XYZ file of N, CA, C and O in Angstrom:
668
model
N 54.958 30.727 48.202
C 55.106 31.442 49.370
C 54.141 31.612 49.080
O 53.102 32.395 48.667
N 54.439 33.840 50.291
C 53.264 34.205 51.074
C 53.346 35.089 51.426
O 54.253 34.780 52.431
N 53.427 36.728 51.073
C 53.522 37.156 51.534
C 55.467 37.473 51.272
O 56.174 38.106 53.151
N 55.969 36.141 51.063
C 57.744 36.723 50.990
C 58.106 35.104 52.040
O 59.190 34.813 52.368
N 56.688 34.676 52.132
C 57.345 33.466 53.963
C 56.468 32.297 53.470
O 55.553 32.645 52.759
N 57.199 31.423 53.515
C 57.316 29.890 52.839
C 55.808 29.543 54.282
O 56.383 29.203 55.152
N 54.915 28.830 53.421
C 54.696 28.000 52.882
C 54.037 27.080 53.560
O 54.097 26.692 52.447
N 53.698 25.912 54.375
C 53.356 24.706 54.812
C 51.527 24.369 54.054
O 50.787 25.097 55.014
N 51.187 23.776 53.578
C 49.538 22.919 53.636
C 49.304 22.353 53.382
O 50.044 21.092 53.174
N 48.355 21.420 55.064
C 48.158 19.815 54.506
C 47.043 19.823 54.475
O 46.326 20.933 54.896
N 46.547 18.885 53.524
C 44.561 18.461 53.715
C 44.520 17.342 53.266
O 45.065 16.655 52.966
N 43.254 17.830 54.366
C 43.170 15.537 54.288
C 41.108 16.171 53.427
O 41.132 17.023 53.943
N 41.250 15.499 52.909
C 39.570 15.198 52.568
C 39.190 14.275 52.163
O 39.380 12.415 52.006
N 38.089 13.470 52.502
C 37.507 12.641 53.548
C 35.693 12.142 53.027
O 34.983 13.525 53.008
N 34.672 11.551 52.717
C 33.609 11.215 52.476
C 33.768 11.618 53.918
O 33.805 11.123 54.959
N 31.863 11.661 53.667
C 30.826 12.843 54.394
C 29.773 12.437 54.405
O 28.392 13.287 53.861
N 29.099 11.511 53.628
C 27.948 11.130 53.932
C 27.428 11.915 52.151
O 27.757 11.685 51.202
N 25.817 11.532 52.240
C 25.378 11.021 50.256
C 24.797 13.372 51.007
O 23.738 12.951 52.547
N 24.442 13.807 50.021
C 22.961 14.353 50.104
C 21.774 13.954 49.747
O 21.298 12.621 49.613
N 21.376 15.251 49.589
C 19.633 14.888 49.628
C 19.527 14.412 48.298
O 18.095 13.509 47.851
N 20.119 14.449 47.803
C 20.024 13.699 45.756
C 20.091 12.165 45.190
O 21.064 11.474 45.302
N 21.166 12.031 46.764
C 21.811 10.695 46.898
C 23.648 10.905 46.061
O 24.329 9.968 46.531
N 24.224 11.955 46.584
C 25.148 12.652 46.051
C 26.127 12.257 46.970
O 25.744 12.559 48.331
N 27.423 11.994 46.173
C 28.464 11.823 47.557
C 29.122 13.265 48.287
O 29.329 13.946 47.473
N 29.202 13.342 49.933
C 29.742 14.221 49.944
C 31.176 13.711 50.739
O 31.824 13.567 50.640
N 31.851 15.167 49.552
C 33.275 15.360 50.577
C 33.815 17.107 51.756
O 32.704 17.156 51.837
N 34.678 16.060 52.813
C 34.820 17.424 53.288
C 36.241 16.940 54.104
O 36.627 16.883 53.583
N 37.065 17.849 53.654
C 38.438 18.970 52.619
C 38.580 19.702 54.754
O 38.191 20.281 55.305
N 39.803 19.396 55.068
C 40.628 20.345 56.701
C 41.900 20.575 56.190
O 42.728 20.031 55.087
N 42.715 21.954 55.973
C 43.284 22.466 55.604
C 43.691 22.619 56.627
O 43.082 23.500 57.490
N 45.116 22.472 57.485
C 45.883 23.516 57.463
C 47.072 24.043 57.501
O 47.877 23.521 56.308
N 47.523 25.278 57.122
C 48.154 26.166 56.791
C 49.563 26.376 58.123
O 49.180 27.212 59.050
N 50.800 26.143 58.141
C 51.335 26.513 58.628
C 52.644 27.111 58.818
O 53.416 27.214 56.857
N 53.830 28.137 58.564
C 54.019 28.698 58.624
C 56.081 28.342 59.826
O 55.936 26.500 59.300
N 57.272 28.366 57.646
C 58.187 27.276 58.205
C 58.679 27.359 60.386
O 58.484 26.592 60.019
N 58.798 28.182 60.992
C 58.225 27.937 62.075
C 57.358 27.263 62.791
O 58.219 26.270 63.315
N 55.731 27.313 62.305
C 55.166 25.850 63.118
C 56.167 24.593 62.392
O 55.815 23.841 62.933
N 56.276 24.315 61.207
C 56.905 23.335 60.395
C 58.931 23.081 60.918
O 57.884 22.207 61.119
N 59.273 23.645 61.021
C 60.623 23.118 62.073
C 59.305 22.818 63.233
O 60.461 21.697 64.298
N 58.273 22.821 64.425
C 58.677 22.510 65.456
C 57.485 21.416 65.244
O 58.456 19.985 66.703
N 57.522 20.236 64.395
C 56.867 19.784 64.031
C 58.028 18.910 63.089
O 57.654 18.150 61.606
N 59.516 19.059 63.531
C 60.433 18.056 62.354
C 60.109 16.942 61.693
O 61.143 16.054 60.967
N 59.047 16.102 62.863
C 58.449 14.519 62.038
C 58.073 14.418 60.328
O 58.982 13.455 59.772
N 57.973 15.740 59.611
C 58.039 15.919 58.474
C 56.264 16.172 58.771
O 55.534 16.101 59.915
N 55.706 16.242 57.752
C 54.004 16.571 56.793
C 53.413 15.289 57.345
O 52.298 15.687 58.210
N 53.948 14.350 57.580
C 52.942 13.564 58.213
C 53.131 12.907 59.226
O 51.611 12.069 60.014
N 53.388 13.213 59.684
C 54.073 13.572 61.107
C 52.260 13.429 62.481
O 51.869 13.414 63.053
N 52.210 15.218 61.354
C 50.771 16.155 61.516
C 49.835 15.509 60.576
O 49.042 15.478 62.130
N 49.968 14.646 60.015
C 48.919 14.245 59.215
C 47.935 13.703 59.951
O 47.002 12.807 60.319
N 49.430 12.487 60.407
C 48.759 11.057 62.207
C 47.739 11.801 62.971
O 48.166 10.699 63.877
N 48.130 12.941 63.216
C 47.111 13.746 64.148
C 46.875 13.340 64.198
O 45.769 15.150 63.611
N 44.976 12.799 64.682
C 43.788 12.861 63.819
C 42.950 14.264 64.597
O 41.896 14.630 63.268
N 43.587 14.028 65.587
C 43.163 15.680 65.982
C 42.575 16.496 65.925
O 42.088 17.732 65.967
N 43.899 17.080 64.634
C 44.118 18.173 63.888
C 42.802 18.852 62.637
O 43.345 19.765 62.385
N 43.185 17.910 62.666
C 41.972 17.983 60.886
C 40.260 17.105 61.095
O 39.598 16.228 62.229
N 39.344 17.409 60.877
C 37.867 17.613 61.052
C 37.750 15.863 60.248
O 38.972 15.727 58.568
N 36.883 15.096 60.346
C 36.820 13.867 59.857
C 35.691 13.253 59.316
O 34.952 14.550 59.512
N 35.134 12.573 59.223
C 34.106 12.274 58.503
C 33.424 11.411 59.752
O 31.590 11.969 59.877
N 33.133 11.732 60.393
C 31.921 11.852 62.107
C 31.303 12.668 62.112
O 31.108 13.162 63.198
N 33.079 14.433 61.749
C 32.024 15.311 61.642
C 30.691 15.264 61.654
O 30.362 15.462 60.389
N 30.091 16.716 62.781
C 29.085 17.099 62.627
C 29.240 18.042 62.146
O 29.590 18.715 61.964
N 27.407 18.332 60.615
C 28.336 20.069 59.760
C 27.608 20.971 60.414
O 25.595 20.695 60.183
N 27.881 21.668 60.804
C 26.827 22.932 61.478
C 27.978 23.751 61.479
O 29.417 23.685 62.162
N 27.392 25.041 62.511
C 27.925 26.098 62.381
C 28.690 25.458 64.449
O 29.233 25.708 64.184
N 30.115 26.125 64.448
C 30.725 26.100 66.008
C 31.436 27.124 65.714
O 31.984 28.063 64.288
N 31.957 27.488 66.518
C 32.822 28.638 66.671
C 34.201 28.351 66.841
O 34.219 26.883 68.118
N 35.585 28.864 66.606
C 37.060 28.084 67.161
C 37.509 29.337 68.345
O 37.573 29.786 67.574
N 37.507 29.625 69.441
C 37.796 30.681 70.045
C 39.643 30.231 69.510
O 40.545 31.685 70.225
N 40.578 29.064 69.673
C 41.987 29.469 69.561
C 41.724 28.712 68.889
O 41.879 27.394 67.717
N 42.507 28.950 67.900
C 44.133 28.366 66.972
C 44.495 26.682 67.825
O 44.602 26.714 69.035
N 43.708 26.399 66.642
C 45.352 24.616 66.976
C 46.476 25.045 67.296
O 46.929 25.541 66.407
N 46.941 24.178 68.752
C 48.843 24.332 69.001
C 48.699 23.387 67.836
O 48.439 21.893 68.077
N 50.643 23.271 67.299
C 50.943 22.851 66.859
C 51.527 21.822 67.365
O 52.403 22.572 68.047
N 51.282 19.926 67.755
C 52.941 19.656 68.451
C 54.532 19.106 67.920
O 54.161 19.009 66.426
N 54.657 19.065 68.902
C 56.769 19.067 68.002
C 56.130 17.239 68.234
O 56.110 16.975 68.603
N 56.407 17.412 66.841
C 56.620 15.464 66.783
C 57.842 15.633 65.782
O 58.728 16.420 65.870
N 58.627 14.708 66.179
C 60.299 14.268 65.685
C 60.460 12.696 64.984
O 58.477 11.680 65.569
N 61.174 12.704 63.889
C 61.254 10.619 63.704
C 62.233 10.337 63.932
O 63.631 11.774 62.993
N 62.997 9.231 64.023
C 64.121 8.994 64.294
C 64.333 7.680 63.081
O 62.977 7.342 62.659
N 64.834 7.554 62.353
C 65.393 6.366 61.350
C 65.033 5.018 62.159
O 65.175 4.667 62.605
N 64.393 4.240 61.289
C 63.335 2.953 62.303
C 63.304 2.197 60.821
O 63.326 2.467 59.867
N 63.245 0.905 60.995
C 63.204 -0.526 60.321
C 61.156 0.706 59.752
O 60.003 0.584 60.323
N 61.803 0.133 58.352
C 59.940 0.484 57.410
C 58.665 -0.628 58.080
O 58.741 -1.564 57.441
N 58.634 -1.169 58.951
C 57.600 -1.873 59.470
C 55.691 -2.472 58.487
O 55.590 -3.988 58.247
N 55.641 -1.279 58.200
C 54.968 -0.810 57.160
C 55.264 -1.721 55.563
O 54.352 -2.702 55.447
N 55.617 -1.184 55.281
C 57.115 -1.496 54.156
C 56.696 -3.126 53.855
O 56.272 -4.028 53.292
N 57.569 -3.684 55.018
C 58.320 -5.144 55.066
C 56.203 -5.946 55.357
O 56.394 -6.340 54.591
N 55.399 -5.125 55.802
C 53.871 -6.378 56.232
C 53.477 -6.222 55.473
O 52.853 -6.500 55.283
N 53.955 -4.633 54.580
C 52.474 -5.368 53.436
C 53.413 -5.009 51.985
O 52.753 -6.468 50.899
N 54.847 -5.007 51.856
C 55.136 -5.191 50.712
C 56.460 -7.019 50.948
O 56.844 -7.045 50.128
N 56.152 -7.208 51.700
C 57.326 -8.098 52.272
C 58.534 -7.813 52.653
O 60.036 -8.313 52.376
N 58.860 -6.520 52.592
C 60.577 -6.017 52.312
C 60.508 -4.287 52.613
O 59.777 -3.546 52.407
N 61.204 -4.063 53.727
C 60.718 -2.827 54.876
C 61.997 -2.345 53.348
O 61.302 -1.240 53.384
N 62.936 -2.392 52.469
C 63.492 -2.301 52.345
C 62.702 -0.533 51.211
O 63.218 0.451 50.172
N 62.267 -0.822 51.498
C 60.598 -0.226 49.998
C 61.389 1.243 50.196
O 61.149 1.843 49.286
N 60.979 1.028 51.048
C 60.517 2.327 52.426
C 61.619 3.298 51.888
O 62.573 4.410 51.678
N 62.822 2.270 51.922
C 64.473 3.565 51.717
C 65.065 3.867 50.424
O 65.688 4.879 50.335
N 63.810 2.718 49.544
C 63.650 3.684 48.061
C 63.437 4.554 48.016
O 63.275 4.633 47.181
N 62.149 4.555 48.234
C 61.526 5.572 48.078
C 62.253 6.411 49.008
O 62.795 8.119 47.566
N 62.014 6.775 49.661
C 63.329 8.354 50.873
C 64.404 7.881 48.938
O 65.033 9.226 49.242
N 65.152 7.581 49.019
C 66.495 7.847 48.534
C 66.239 8.507 47.169
O 66.919 9.435 46.287
N 65.151 7.604 46.128
C 64.929 8.509 44.894
C 64.421 10.054 45.289
O 64.912 10.532 44.411
N 63.592 9.850 46.079
C 63.660 11.215 46.648
C 64.741 12.610 47.404
O 64.859 13.731 46.067
N 65.882 11.461 47.632
C 67.284 12.505 47.677
C 68.198 12.328 46.285
O 68.245 14.067 46.478
N 68.267 11.543 45.917
C 68.656 11.635 44.562
C 68.192 13.224 43.260
O 69.006 13.483 42.348
N 66.776 12.459 43.176
C 65.632 13.686 42.566
C 65.446 14.123 42.964
O 63.621 13.432 42.555
N 64.624 15.159 43.689
C 63.341 15.669 44.628
C 62.622 15.830 43.952
O 61.275 15.962 43.466
N 62.336 16.077 42.103
C 61.999 16.722 40.917
C 60.957 15.599 40.459
O 60.443 15.004 39.149
N 61.783 14.162 41.252
C 61.781 12.688 39.984
C 59.589 12.665 41.000
O 59.813 12.745 41.373
N 58.993 12.478 39.631
C 57.593 11.803 40.421
C 57.698 10.745 40.354
O 58.140 10.279 39.566
N 57.274 10.234 40.969
C 56.465 9.160 42.063
C 55.456 8.559 42.464
O 54.994 8.922 42.374
N 54.607 7.459 41.170
C 53.614 6.664 41.348
C 53.532 5.672 42.500
O 54.319 4.909 41.762
N 52.776 5.535 43.672
C 52.656 3.809 44.188
C 51.744 3.522 44.205
O 50.251 4.074 44.049
N 50.962 2.306 43.471
C 49.635 1.811 43.179
C 49.224 0.967 43.823
O 49.910 0.144 44.329
N 48.540 0.549 44.457
C 47.914 0.238 45.333
C 47.189 -0.801 45.399
O 45.835 0.212 44.489
N 46.305 -0.961 46.107
C 45.153 -2.075 45.894
C 43.442 -0.660 46.852
O 43.932 -0.797 48.112
N 42.701 -1.011 46.378
C 41.574 0.365 47.199
C 41.321 -0.675 49.732
O 41.680 0.461 50.180
N 42.049 -1.586 48.799
C 41.700 -2.227 51.099
C 42.800 -1.788 51.473
O 42.210 -1.889 52.718
N 43.581 -1.347 50.275
C 45.230 -0.102 51.425
C 45.106 1.270 51.527
O 46.336 1.431 51.389
N 43.982 1.617 50.870
C 44.054 2.680 51.339
C 44.102 3.273 52.395
O 44.837 4.375 52.670
N 43.706 2.379 53.678
C 44.360 2.992 54.509
C 45.820 3.391 56.082
O 46.633 3.653 56.653
N 45.964 2.695 54.588
C 48.012 2.279 55.613
C 49.055 3.310 54.313
O 49.738 3.241 55.331
N 48.211 3.898 53.650
C 49.191 5.590 52.516
C 49.179 5.767 53.293
O 50.740 6.003 52.801
N 49.759 6.570 53.914
C 50.015 7.910 55.168
C 51.347 7.087 56.146
O 52.008 7.225 56.482
N 51.309 5.957 56.015
C 51.125 5.321 57.346
C 52.626 5.318 55.962
O 54.537 4.331 56.967
N 52.266 4.740 55.257
C 53.863 4.487 54.561
C 54.934 5.167 53.406
O 55.565 5.777 53.428
N 53.814 6.426 53.827
C 54.351 7.406 53.129
C 54.756 8.689 54.361
O 56.735 8.992 54.309
N 54.984 8.785 55.499
C 55.226 8.562 57.009
C 56.255 7.874 57.453
O 57.679 8.614 57.125
N 56.835 6.114 56.861
C 57.576 5.678 57.368
C 59.359 6.074 55.781
O 60.477 6.423 56.833
N 58.604 6.111 55.150
C 59.259 6.740 54.239
C 60.266 8.033 54.433
O 61.662 8.815 54.223
N 59.389 9.466 55.007
C 60.147 10.677 55.101
C 60.029 10.793 55.760
O 61.807 11.314 56.349
N 59.896 9.847 57.104
C 61.233 9.317 58.911
C 62.549 9.049 58.252
O 63.759 9.854 59.245
N 62.522 8.658 56.801
C 63.859 8.503 56.484
C 65.411 9.219 55.973
O 66.076 9.354 56.129
N 63.932 10.770 55.679
C 65.308 11.564 55.657
C 66.140 12.483 56.278
O 64.945 12.885 57.234
N 66.348 13.124 55.530
C 67.208 13.860 57.365
C 66.102 15.315 56.492
O 65.062 16.189 56.106
N 66.779 15.332 58.364
C 65.277 16.995 58.893
C 65.626 17.541 57.479
O 64.066 18.594 57.643
N 65.866 18.097 57.002
C 66.032 19.543 55.324
C 65.351 19.348 54.378
O 64.449 20.099 53.672
N 64.915 18.076 54.115
C 63.718 17.327 53.290
C 62.189 17.052 53.279
O 62.466 17.154 52.836
N 62.622 16.711 54.916
C 60.924 16.253 55.125
C 60.346 17.374 54.911
O 59.113 16.618 54.155
N 60.235 18.472 54.981
C 59.426 19.249 54.791
C 59.110 19.663 53.401
O 58.158 20.375 52.317
N 60.279 19.622 52.087
C 60.600 19.085 50.916
C 58.796 18.781 49.586
O 58.633 18.154 49.276
N 59.533 17.975 50.049
C 58.409 16.244 49.266
C 56.778 16.446 49.628
O 56.600 16.733 50.852
N 56.492 16.365 48.346
C 54.707 16.498 47.900
C 54.511 15.544 47.977
O 54.535 14.332 47.421
N 53.083 15.594 48.350
C 52.602 13.919 48.044
C 51.313 13.712 47.839
O 50.403 14.932 48.546
N 51.050 12.623 48.076
C 49.051 12.671 48.094
C 48.688 11.296 48.011
O 49.577 10.815 47.620
N 47.988 11.012 49.385
C 47.081 9.829 49.001
C 46.627 8.614 48.374
O 46.312 7.270 48.256
N 45.717 9.615 47.523
C 44.848 9.082 46.571
C 44.795 10.701 45.279
O 44.594 11.373 45.229
N 45.477 9.936 44.573
C 46.335 11.251 43.519
C 45.565 10.847 42.419
O 45.244 9.005 41.590
N 44.297 11.625 41.487
C 43.207 12.173 41.057
C 44.389 12.557 39.381
O 45.103 12.813 38.116
N 44.025 14.451 40.047
C 44.810 14.487 39.177
C 46.076 15.937 39.543
O 46.085 15.849 41.468
N 46.149 17.316 39.457
C 47.127 17.874 39.568
C 46.725 19.296 39.242
O 47.249 19.479 38.662
N 46.561 20.906 39.484
C 46.603 22.065 39.566
C 47.319 22.050 38.924
O 48.135 22.287 39.251
N 46.872 23.565 38.690
C 48.760 23.891 37.353
C 48.609 24.729 38.184
O 48.278 25.017 39.423
N 50.110 24.210 38.080
C 50.430 25.138 39.306
C 51.467 24.704 40.899
O 52.430 24.930 41.066
N 51.451 23.234 40.743
C 51.249 22.807 41.975
C 52.008 21.132 41.254
O 52.155 20.558 40.198
N 52.831 20.993 42.620
C 54.161 19.550 42.557
C 53.780 18.897 42.834
O 52.486 19.209 44.271
N 53.254 17.502 42.710
C 53.298 16.510 43.566
C 55.014 15.532 43.252
O 54.280 14.356 42.530
N 55.752 15.381 44.379
C 56.399 14.397 44.348
C 55.938 12.253 44.229
O 56.237 11.666 42.871
N 55.544 12.389 45.897
C 54.631 10.797 45.184
C 52.974 11.004 45.074
O 53.069 11.276 46.304
N 53.023 9.880 44.610
C 51.739 10.156 43.663
C 51.234 9.190 43.989
O 51.785 7.795 43.691
N 50.398 8.789 44.937
C 49.217 7.693 45.396
C 48.443 6.507 45.019
O 47.391 7.370 44.763
N 47.980 6.022 43.786
C 46.976 6.328 42.973
C 46.259 4.296 43.199
O 47.391 3.356 42.839
N 45.516 4.613 43.181
C 44.404 2.705 42.992
C 44.608 2.267 41.943
O 45.120 2.799 41.085
N 44.774 1.073 41.913
C 44.960 0.402 40.734
C 44.815 0.122 39.832
O 42.881 1.140 40.340
N 43.970 0.322 38.488
C 43.913 0.750 37.607
C 42.759 2.146 37.715
O 41.897 2.816 36.648
N 43.330 3.373 38.024
C 43.195 3.954 37.930
C 43.850 5.455 36.800
O 44.769 4.528 36.253
N 42.727 5.692 35.710
C 43.723 6.147 35.119
C 44.999 6.898 35.724
O 45.514 7.561 34.481
C-alpha cells in the first residue's frame, strides 16, 4: 500500500552484457499499477509480463531517453483453459490446476518449483496458465518469482521458481 491505496509492482530483471571488468550487468524494469490499472488487466500479472513491450529487455541500448507519455496498460483477460505448457513440459496438464488449487486453498503457503536452467524461458508461461485458472479476484493476489534467489525483509512470495541445485 502507498498513501492508503493498493499498488501492484511488476518487475523484470534480465542479463544486459558485461562491463569493462567483465562483470555481468543486469537491467531491471519496474511497472507500478494502481488497482484500477490492475482491474484493466484482469488476466493477472503474468498476462502483463507476457507483453514484452511493457518492459525493457537485454536488447535495450542503455542511454538517456525521454519518454513523453506514460505506457498504456493493455486490457487482458484469461479464461480457463487446458494448461498445454504444463502438459508439454511435465507430461500432465493437471499440474497447473494443482498449483492454482494449492493457492486457492492456502494462499499463505509457499510453493517451490524446481526447474532445469534450459527451462527458464517457459516458467512465466507455466505460472500464467496456473494463474489463469484462478478466479479474477485471486489473480492479482498471487506473488511469484520466476528466478527465486532470496526474499527481502517484509516481502512475500507464494510461488518460487528455483533452478535445480540452487540454495
